[in-house]
Amino acid sequence: GLAEALKAECERFSRQESVFAEVKLRELPSTLPGDASLGLFRIAQEALRNVARHARARNVEVTLRLLDDGLQLVVRDDGNGFDPSRKPDHTSLGLASMRERVALLGGELDIESAPGHGTTVVAWVPLKKTEA
């Protein structure tokens, strides 16, 4: 399941990148929809990849919890951060893919960061499909 996959990914990340990665799981249902699980896992992977490439972080915290009839994934690092209002010098496929995954699941993505203060990626996806 998603919880076990996140734990394994954070353990792999910690070993490979020498960055302490902690997983916090809160109030999760026993089963989760496969599309939401896969989407959130891929978002967590991309957020961790960005930490490894850009953040120079010492610690990362990955939290998964139920929130407002959906699942919220938060990936927070204590790295060097960036100014989200500034246009990147290069095309950021990682951020674009996270936004696309969340949109396909009917969710929301928010990225909070500031130079010198780390970055927080917050993804939320609904657990119930809305009727169109």
Tab-separated table of N, CA and C in Angstrom:
chain	number	residue	atom	x	y	z
A	1	GLY	N	0.797	-1.193	0.000
A	1	GLY	CA	0.000	0.000	0.000
A	1	GLY	C	0.844	1.262	0.000
A	2	LEU	N	0.176	2.370	-0.033
A	2	LEU	CA	0.844	3.664	-0.110
A	2	LEU	C	1.733	3.932	1.104
A	3	ALA	N	1.246	3.639	2.297
A	3	ALA	CA	2.021	3.907	3.512
A	3	ALA	C	3.352	3.152	3.485
A	4	GLU	N	3.297	1.872	3.125
A	4	GLU	CA	4.514	1.057	3.082
A	4	GLU	C	5.451	1.546	1.977
A	5	ALA	N	4.882	1.935	0.835
A	5	ALA	CA	5.695	2.426	-0.280
A	5	ALA	C	6.403	3.728	0.105
A	6	LEU	N	5.716	4.616	0.805
A	6	LEU	CA	6.344	5.870	1.242
A	6	LEU	C	7.475	5.600	2.231
A	7	LYS	N	7.247	4.667	3.156
A	7	LYS	CA	8.303	4.319	4.121
A	7	LYS	C	9.529	3.781	3.397
A	8	ALA	N	9.312	2.861	2.457
A	8	ALA	CA	10.427	2.265	1.716
A	8	ALA	C	11.154	3.318	0.885
A	9	GLU	N	10.412	4.207	0.251
A	9	GLU	CA	11.025	5.256	-0.570
A	9	GLU	C	11.852	6.205	0.290
A	10	CYS	N	11.347	6.563	1.463
A	10	CYS	CA	12.096	7.457	2.350
A	10	CYS	C	13.344	6.775	2.901
A	11	GLU	N	13.262	5.474	3.189
A	11	GLU	CA	14.450	4.741	3.638
A	11	GLU	C	15.505	4.716	2.534
A	12	ARG	N	15.071	4.445	1.294
A	12	ARG	CA	15.992	4.435	0.155
A	12	ARG	C	16.620	5.811	-0.032
A	13	PHE	N	15.776	6.853	0.034
A	13	PHE	CA	16.237	8.230	-0.128
A	13	PHE	C	17.279	8.572	0.937
A	14	SER	N	17.018	8.225	2.184
A	14	SER	CA	17.945	8.519	3.283
A	14	SER	C	19.303	7.855	3.052
A	15	ARG	N	19.273	6.585	2.644
A	15	ARG	CA	20.526	5.862	2.382
A	15	ARG	C	21.293	6.487	1.214
A	16	GLN	N	20.590	6.758	0.146
A	16	GLN	CA	21.220	7.241	-1.087
A	16	GLN	C	21.713	8.679	-0.972
A	17	GLU	N	20.940	9.539	-0.305
A	17	GLU	CA	21.240	10.975	-0.280
A	17	GLU	C	21.860	11.465	1.024
A	18	SER	N	21.955	10.600	2.034
A	18	SER	CA	22.457	10.998	3.353
A	18	SER	C	21.670	12.172	3.928
A	19	VAL	N	20.363	12.121	3.735
A	19	VAL	CA	19.433	13.115	4.280
A	19	VAL	C	18.427	12.339	5.123
A	20	PHE	N	18.217	12.743	6.368
A	20	PHE	CA	17.255	12.044	7.220
A	20	PHE	C	15.843	12.307	6.714
A	21	ALA	N	15.117	11.242	6.391
A	21	ALA	CA	13.738	11.365	5.906
A	21	ALA	C	12.818	10.600	6.847
A	22	GLU	N	11.867	11.303	7.407
A	22	GLU	CA	10.925	10.726	8.366
A	22	GLU	C	9.531	10.694	7.742
A	23	VAL	N	8.827	9.585	7.961
A	23	VAL	CA	7.462	9.439	7.470
A	23	VAL	C	6.510	9.479	8.660
A	24	LYS	N	5.470	10.295	8.534
A	24	LYS	CA	4.430	10.367	9.561
A	24	LYS	C	3.101	10.022	8.902
A	25	LEU	N	2.439	9.010	9.416
A	25	LEU	CA	1.152	8.566	8.882
A	25	LEU	C	0.086	8.859	9.920
A	26	ARG	N	-0.996	9.497	9.491
A	26	ARG	CA	-2.050	9.882	10.433
A	26	ARG	C	-3.406	9.462	9.902
A	27	GLU	N	-4.186	8.768	10.719
A	27	GLU	CA	-5.606	8.502	10.452
A	27	GLU	C	-5.892	8.047	9.023
A	28	LEU	N	-5.237	6.991	8.589
A	28	LEU	CA	-5.458	6.512	7.233
A	28	LEU	C	-6.484	5.388	7.200
A	29	PRO	N	-7.330	5.360	6.153
A	29	PRO	CA	-8.256	4.238	6.014
A	29	PRO	C	-7.474	2.969	5.682
A	30	SER	N	-8.109	1.818	5.890
A	30	SER	CA	-7.423	0.546	5.650
A	30	SER	C	-7.131	0.317	4.168
A	31	THR	N	-7.979	0.839	3.294
A	31	THR	CA	-7.722	0.714	1.856
A	31	THR	C	-7.827	2.091	1.207
A	32	LEU	N	-7.003	2.273	0.200
A	32	LEU	CA	-6.979	3.544	-0.525
A	32	LEU	C	-7.150	3.260	-2.010
A	33	PRO	N	-7.808	4.164	-2.741
A	33	PRO	CA	-7.944	3.971	-4.189
A	33	PRO	C	-6.573	3.915	-4.854
A	34	GLY	N	-6.425	3.003	-5.803
A	34	GLY	CA	-5.147	2.811	-6.470
A	34	GLY	C	-4.653	4.035	-7.211
A	35	ASP	N	-5.560	4.752	-7.883
A	35	ASP	CA	-5.116	5.926	-8.652
A	35	ASP	C	-4.598	7.030	-7.730
A	36	ALA	N	-5.279	7.252	-6.618
A	36	ALA	CA	-4.833	8.265	-5.650
A	36	ALA	C	-3.507	7.845	-5.024
A	37	SER	N	-3.383	6.569	-4.673
A	37	SER	CA	-2.148	6.067	-4.065
A	37	SER	C	-0.966	6.233	-5.005
A	38	LEU	N	-1.133	5.825	-6.249
A	38	LEU	CA	-0.043	5.922	-7.214
A	38	LEU	C	0.325	7.382	-7.480
A	39	GLY	N	-0.691	8.222	-7.658
A	39	GLY	CA	-0.433	9.642	-7.908
A	39	GLY	C	0.327	10.298	-6.773
A	40	LEU	N	-0.104	10.048	-5.533
A	40	LEU	CA	0.570	10.649	-4.385
A	40	LEU	C	1.979	10.089	-4.203
A	41	PHE	N	2.153	8.799	-4.486
A	41	PHE	CA	3.488	8.212	-4.390
A	41	PHE	C	4.435	8.869	-5.393
A	42	ARG	N	3.968	9.056	-6.626
A	42	ARG	CA	4.806	9.684	-7.655
A	42	ARG	C	5.121	11.142	-7.302
A	43	ILE	N	4.165	11.830	-6.701
A	43	ILE	CA	4.406	13.207	-6.260
A	43	ILE	C	5.466	13.225	-5.156
A	44	ALA	N	5.367	12.296	-4.215
A	44	ALA	CA	6.371	12.205	-3.147
A	44	ALA	C	7.750	11.915	-3.740
A	45	GLN	N	7.818	10.994	-4.701
A	45	GLN	CA	9.094	10.685	-5.351
A	45	GLN	C	9.693	11.929	-6.004
A	46	GLU	N	8.868	12.675	-6.728
A	46	GLU	CA	9.361	13.864	-7.418
A	46	GLU	C	9.796	14.939	-6.428
A	47	ALA	N	9.043	15.108	-5.352
A	47	ALA	CA	9.421	16.092	-4.330
A	47	ALA	C	10.762	15.703	-3.699
A	48	LEU	N	10.944	14.414	-3.420
A	48	LEU	CA	12.216	13.956	-2.857
A	48	LEU	C	13.359	14.123	-3.868
A	49	ARG	N	13.082	13.874	-5.132
A	49	ARG	CA	14.087	14.067	-6.179
A	49	ARG	C	14.513	15.546	-6.223
A	50	ASN	N	13.542	16.452	-6.087
A	50	ASN	CA	13.863	17.882	-6.062
A	50	ASN	C	14.689	18.256	-4.839
A	51	VAL	N	14.388	17.637	-3.701
A	51	VAL	CA	15.195	17.871	-2.496
A	51	VAL	C	16.636	17.462	-2.765
A	52	ALA	N	16.812	16.268	-3.356
A	52	ALA	CA	18.168	15.770	-3.632
A	52	ALA	C	18.910	16.674	-4.613
A	53	ARG	N	18.224	17.182	-5.622
A	53	ARG	CA	18.865	17.983	-6.671
A	53	ARG	C	19.165	19.412	-6.241
A	54	HIS	N	18.262	20.010	-5.462
A	54	HIS	CA	18.331	21.455	-5.271
A	54	HIS	C	18.440	21.945	-3.823
A	55	ALA	N	17.927	21.217	-2.861
A	55	ALA	CA	17.656	21.794	-1.539
A	55	ALA	C	18.849	21.889	-0.595
A	56	ARG	N	19.811	20.968	-0.729
A	56	ARG	CA	20.886	20.890	0.265
A	56	ARG	C	20.308	20.754	1.672
A	57	ALA	N	19.279	19.940	1.792
A	57	ALA	CA	18.592	19.746	3.074
A	57	ALA	C	19.311	18.708	3.933
A	58	ARG	N	19.092	18.794	5.229
A	58	ARG	CA	19.571	17.786	6.168
A	58	ARG	C	18.431	16.873	6.594
A	59	ASN	N	17.204	17.395	6.548
A	59	ASN	CA	16.038	16.641	7.017
A	59	ASN	C	14.859	16.841	6.074
A	60	VAL	N	14.090	15.773	5.914
A	60	VAL	CA	12.849	15.816	5.146
A	60	VAL	C	11.785	15.099	5.954
A	61	GLU	N	10.594	15.664	5.972
A	61	GLU	CA	9.463	15.039	6.656
A	61	GLU	C	8.353	14.815	5.635
A	62	VAL	N	7.884	13.585	5.533
A	62	VAL	CA	6.801	13.221	4.632
A	62	VAL	C	5.616	12.818	5.498
A	63	THR	N	4.503	13.527	5.342
A	63	THR	CA	3.308	13.264	6.142
A	63	THR	C	2.153	12.913	5.217
A	64	LEU	N	1.414	11.883	5.588
A	64	LEU	CA	0.221	11.482	4.847
A	64	LEU	C	-0.917	11.373	5.847
A	65	ARG	N	-2.049	12.030	5.527
A	65	ARG	CA	-3.186	11.992	6.448
A	65	ARG	C	-4.492	12.223	5.703
A	66	LEU	N	-5.575	11.823	6.351
A	66	LEU	CA	-6.912	12.139	5.856
A	66	LEU	C	-7.202	13.595	6.155
A	67	LEU	N	-7.810	14.287	5.190
A	67	LEU	CA	-8.186	15.679	5.399
A	67	LEU	C	-9.318	16.027	4.447
A	68	ASP	N	-10.422	16.486	4.965
A	68	ASP	CA	-11.552	16.978	4.155
A	68	ASP	C	-11.955	16.008	3.036
A	69	ASP	N	-12.290	14.772	3.404
A	69	ASP	CA	-12.716	13.745	2.445
A	69	ASP	C	-11.669	13.445	1.389
A	70	GLY	N	-10.422	13.613	1.731
A	70	GLY	CA	-9.343	13.314	0.797
A	70	GLY	C	-8.085	12.958	1.548
A	71	LEU	N	-7.018	12.801	0.782
A	71	LEU	CA	-5.708	12.508	1.346
A	71	LEU	C	-4.790	13.694	1.118
A	72	GLN	N	-4.063	14.056	2.153
A	72	GLN	CA	-3.092	15.139	2.046
A	72	GLN	C	-1.691	14.562	2.222
A	73	LEU	N	-0.833	14.871	1.274
A	73	LEU	CA	0.577	14.508	1.333
A	73	LEU	C	1.369	15.793	1.500
A	74	VAL	N	2.249	15.820	2.487
A	74	VAL	CA	3.105	16.982	2.712
A	74	VAL	C	4.550	16.503	2.714
A	75	VAL	N	5.382	17.134	1.895
A	75	VAL	CA	6.819	16.859	1.884
A	75	VAL	C	7.503	18.177	2.238
A	76	ARG	N	8.136	18.191	3.422
A	76	ARG	CA	8.734	19.427	3.952
A	76	ARG	C	10.235	19.198	4.162
A	77	ASP	N	11.059	20.118	3.666
A	77	ASP	CA	12.502	19.999	3.886
A	77	ASP	C	13.040	21.253	4.560
A	78	ASP	N	14.234	21.112	5.129
A	78	ASP	CA	14.878	22.246	5.801
A	78	ASP	C	16.039	22.787	4.956
A	79	GLY	N	15.887	22.679	3.661
A	79	GLY	CA	16.950	23.091	2.745
A	79	GLY	C	16.994	24.578	2.483
A	80	ASN	N	17.660	24.926	1.369
A	80	ASN	CA	17.895	26.345	1.079
A	80	ASN	C	16.690	27.078	0.502
A	81	GLY	N	15.633	26.366	0.099
A	81	GLY	CA	14.417	27.019	-0.388
A	81	GLY	C	14.648	27.808	-1.667
A	82	PHE	N	13.597	28.445	-2.127
A	82	PHE	CA	13.666	29.271	-3.336
A	82	PHE	C	12.513	30.250	-3.321
A	83	ASP	N	12.538	31.187	-4.243
A	83	ASP	CA	11.460	32.164	-4.363
A	83	ASP	C	10.467	31.640	-5.401
A	84	PRO	N	9.290	31.148	-4.972
A	84	PRO	CA	8.342	30.566	-5.924
A	84	PRO	C	7.784	31.571	-6.936
A	85	SER	N	7.868	32.860	-6.655
A	85	SER	CA	7.340	33.857	-7.593
A	85	SER	C	8.320	34.137	-8.735
A	86	ARG	N	9.574	33.718	-8.562
A	86	ARG	CA	10.588	33.938	-9.589
A	86	ARG	C	10.499	32.885	-10.673
A	87	LYS	N	10.606	33.313	-11.919
A	87	LYS	CA	10.620	32.375	-13.039
A	87	LYS	C	11.895	31.540	-12.957
A	88	PRO	N	11.787	30.200	-13.095
A	88	PRO	CA	13.002	29.387	-13.045
A	88	PRO	C	13.884	29.634	-14.275
A	89	ASP	N	15.182	29.407	-14.089
A	89	ASP	CA	16.133	29.568	-15.187
A	89	ASP	C	15.991	28.456	-16.220
A	90	HIS	N	15.353	27.380	-15.827
A	90	HIS	CA	15.181	26.227	-16.703
A	90	HIS	C	13.750	25.707	-16.574
A	91	THR	N	13.332	24.907	-17.512
A	91	THR	CA	12.003	24.318	-17.454
A	91	THR	C	11.973	23.278	-16.342
A	92	SER	N	11.008	23.382	-15.454
A	92	SER	CA	10.897	22.458	-14.335
A	92	SER	C	9.832	21.406	-14.636
A	93	LEU	N	10.266	20.314	-15.221
A	93	LEU	CA	9.328	19.240	-15.531
A	93	LEU	C	8.813	18.569	-14.272
A	94	GLY	N	9.620	18.572	-13.213
A	94	GLY	CA	9.202	17.949	-11.956
A	94	GLY	C	7.974	18.625	-11.369
A	95	LEU	N	8.012	19.940	-11.259
A	95	LEU	CA	6.864	20.663	-10.714
A	95	LEU	C	5.659	20.533	-11.639
A	96	ALA	N	5.912	20.589	-12.942
A	96	ALA	CA	4.811	20.459	-13.905
A	96	ALA	C	4.162	19.078	-13.801
A	97	SER	N	4.961	18.035	-13.633
A	97	SER	CA	4.387	16.689	-13.538
A	97	SER	C	3.596	16.519	-12.239
A	98	MET	N	4.067	17.139	-11.147
A	98	MET	CA	3.306	17.066	-9.893
A	98	MET	C	1.962	17.766	-10.059
A	99	ARG	N	1.972	18.937	-10.674
A	99	ARG	CA	0.724	19.674	-10.893
A	99	ARG	C	-0.244	18.875	-11.778
A	100	GLU	N	0.293	18.261	-12.815
A	100	GLU	CA	-0.540	17.477	-13.729
A	100	GLU	C	-1.150	16.262	-13.028
A	101	ARG	N	-0.351	15.558	-12.235
A	101	ARG	CA	-0.868	14.381	-11.511
A	101	ARG	C	-2.010	14.768	-10.572
A	102	VAL	N	-1.815	15.852	-9.838
A	102	VAL	CA	-2.849	16.305	-8.902
A	102	VAL	C	-4.106	16.720	-9.652
A	103	ALA	N	-3.943	17.435	-10.754
A	103	ALA	CA	-5.100	17.882	-11.544
A	103	ALA	C	-5.885	16.689	-12.086
A	104	LEU	N	-5.193	15.665	-12.561
A	104	LEU	CA	-5.874	14.473	-13.085
A	104	LEU	C	-6.690	13.762	-12.008
A	105	LEU	N	-6.273	13.908	-10.754
A	105	LEU	CA	-6.992	13.287	-9.639
A	105	LEU	C	-8.036	14.225	-9.031
A	106	GLY	N	-8.184	15.422	-9.591
A	106	GLY	CA	-9.162	16.384	-9.077
A	106	GLY	C	-8.729	17.046	-7.793
A	107	GLY	N	-7.428	17.103	-7.559
A	107	GLY	CA	-6.918	17.651	-6.308
A	107	GLY	C	-6.275	19.009	-6.462
A	108	GLU	N	-5.449	19.344	-5.480
A	108	GLU	CA	-4.789	20.647	-5.430
A	108	GLU	C	-3.337	20.469	-5.029
A	109	LEU	N	-2.473	21.337	-5.534
A	109	LEU	CA	-1.058	21.314	-5.169
A	109	LEU	C	-0.642	22.714	-4.769
A	110	ASP	N	0.086	22.815	-3.669
A	110	ASP	CA	0.597	24.101	-3.208
A	110	ASP	C	2.064	23.922	-2.859
A	111	ILE	N	2.881	24.856	-3.280
A	111	ILE	CA	4.301	24.816	-2.961
A	111	ILE	C	4.650	26.086	-2.218
A	112	GLU	N	5.131	25.915	-1.001
A	112	GLU	CA	5.508	27.043	-0.155
A	112	GLU	C	7.020	26.996	0.033
A	113	SER	N	7.680	28.104	-0.226
A	113	SER	CA	9.121	28.145	-0.070
A	113	SER	C	9.582	29.581	0.064
A	114	ALA	N	10.742	29.728	0.652
A	114	ALA	CA	11.392	31.032	0.743
A	114	ALA	C	12.888	30.774	0.848
A	115	PRO	N	13.701	31.620	0.220
A	115	PRO	CA	15.143	31.429	0.297
A	115	PRO	C	15.610	31.321	1.750
A	116	GLY	N	16.368	30.258	2.032
A	116	GLY	CA	16.896	30.041	3.371
A	116	GLY	C	15.938	29.382	4.343
A	117	HIS	N	14.720	29.074	3.903
A	117	HIS	CA	13.719	28.537	4.826
A	117	HIS	C	13.089	27.226	4.370
A	118	GLY	N	13.707	26.520	3.458
A	118	GLY	CA	13.197	25.225	3.036
A	118	GLY	C	11.981	25.333	2.126
A	119	THR	N	11.457	24.167	1.780
A	119	THR	CA	10.325	24.080	0.866
A	119	THR	C	9.314	23.083	1.408
A	120	THR	N	8.045	23.386	1.222
A	120	THR	CA	6.968	22.482	1.589
A	120	THR	C	6.077	22.276	0.380
A	121	VAL	N	5.907	21.022	-0.026
A	121	VAL	CA	5.008	20.642	-1.106
A	121	VAL	C	3.783	20.011	-0.451
A	122	VAL	N	2.607	20.570	-0.741
A	122	VAL	CA	1.365	20.060	-0.169
A	122	VAL	C	0.456	19.623	-1.314
A	123	ALA	N	0.149	18.330	-1.348
A	123	ALA	CA	-0.760	17.790	-2.366
A	123	ALA	C	-1.973	17.219	-1.657
A	124	TRP	N	-3.150	17.519	-2.194
A	124	TRP	CA	-4.397	16.974	-1.651
A	124	TRP	C	-5.199	16.397	-2.812
A	125	VAL	N	-5.705	15.184	-2.615
A	125	VAL	CA	-6.566	14.570	-3.629
A	125	VAL	C	-7.819	14.029	-2.930
A	126	PRO	N	-8.968	14.153	-3.594
A	126	PRO	CA	-10.210	13.649	-3.001
A	126	PRO	C	-10.230	12.126	-3.024
A	127	LEU	N	-10.876	11.546	-2.024
A	127	LEU	CA	-11.026	10.089	-1.997
A	127	LEU	C	-12.292	9.651	-2.735
A	128	LYS	N	-13.263	10.545	-2.831
A	128	LYS	CA	-14.510	10.219	-3.514
A	128	LYS	C	-14.556	10.938	-4.852
A	129	LYS	N	-14.885	10.208	-5.888
A	129	LYS	CA	-15.038	10.835	-7.213
A	129	LYS	C	-16.340	11.636	-7.221
A	130	THR	N	-16.260	12.832	-7.782
A	130	THR	CA	-17.491	13.626	-7.931
A	130	THR	C	-18.143	13.285	-9.247
A	131	GLU	N	-19.456	13.266	-9.256
A	131	GLU	CA	-20.202	12.956	-10.474
A	131	GLU	C	-20.173	14.162	-11.408
A	132	ALA	N	-19.871	13.931	-12.660
A	132	ALA	CA	-19.816	15.034	-13.634
A	132	ALA	C	-21.148	15.258	-14.277
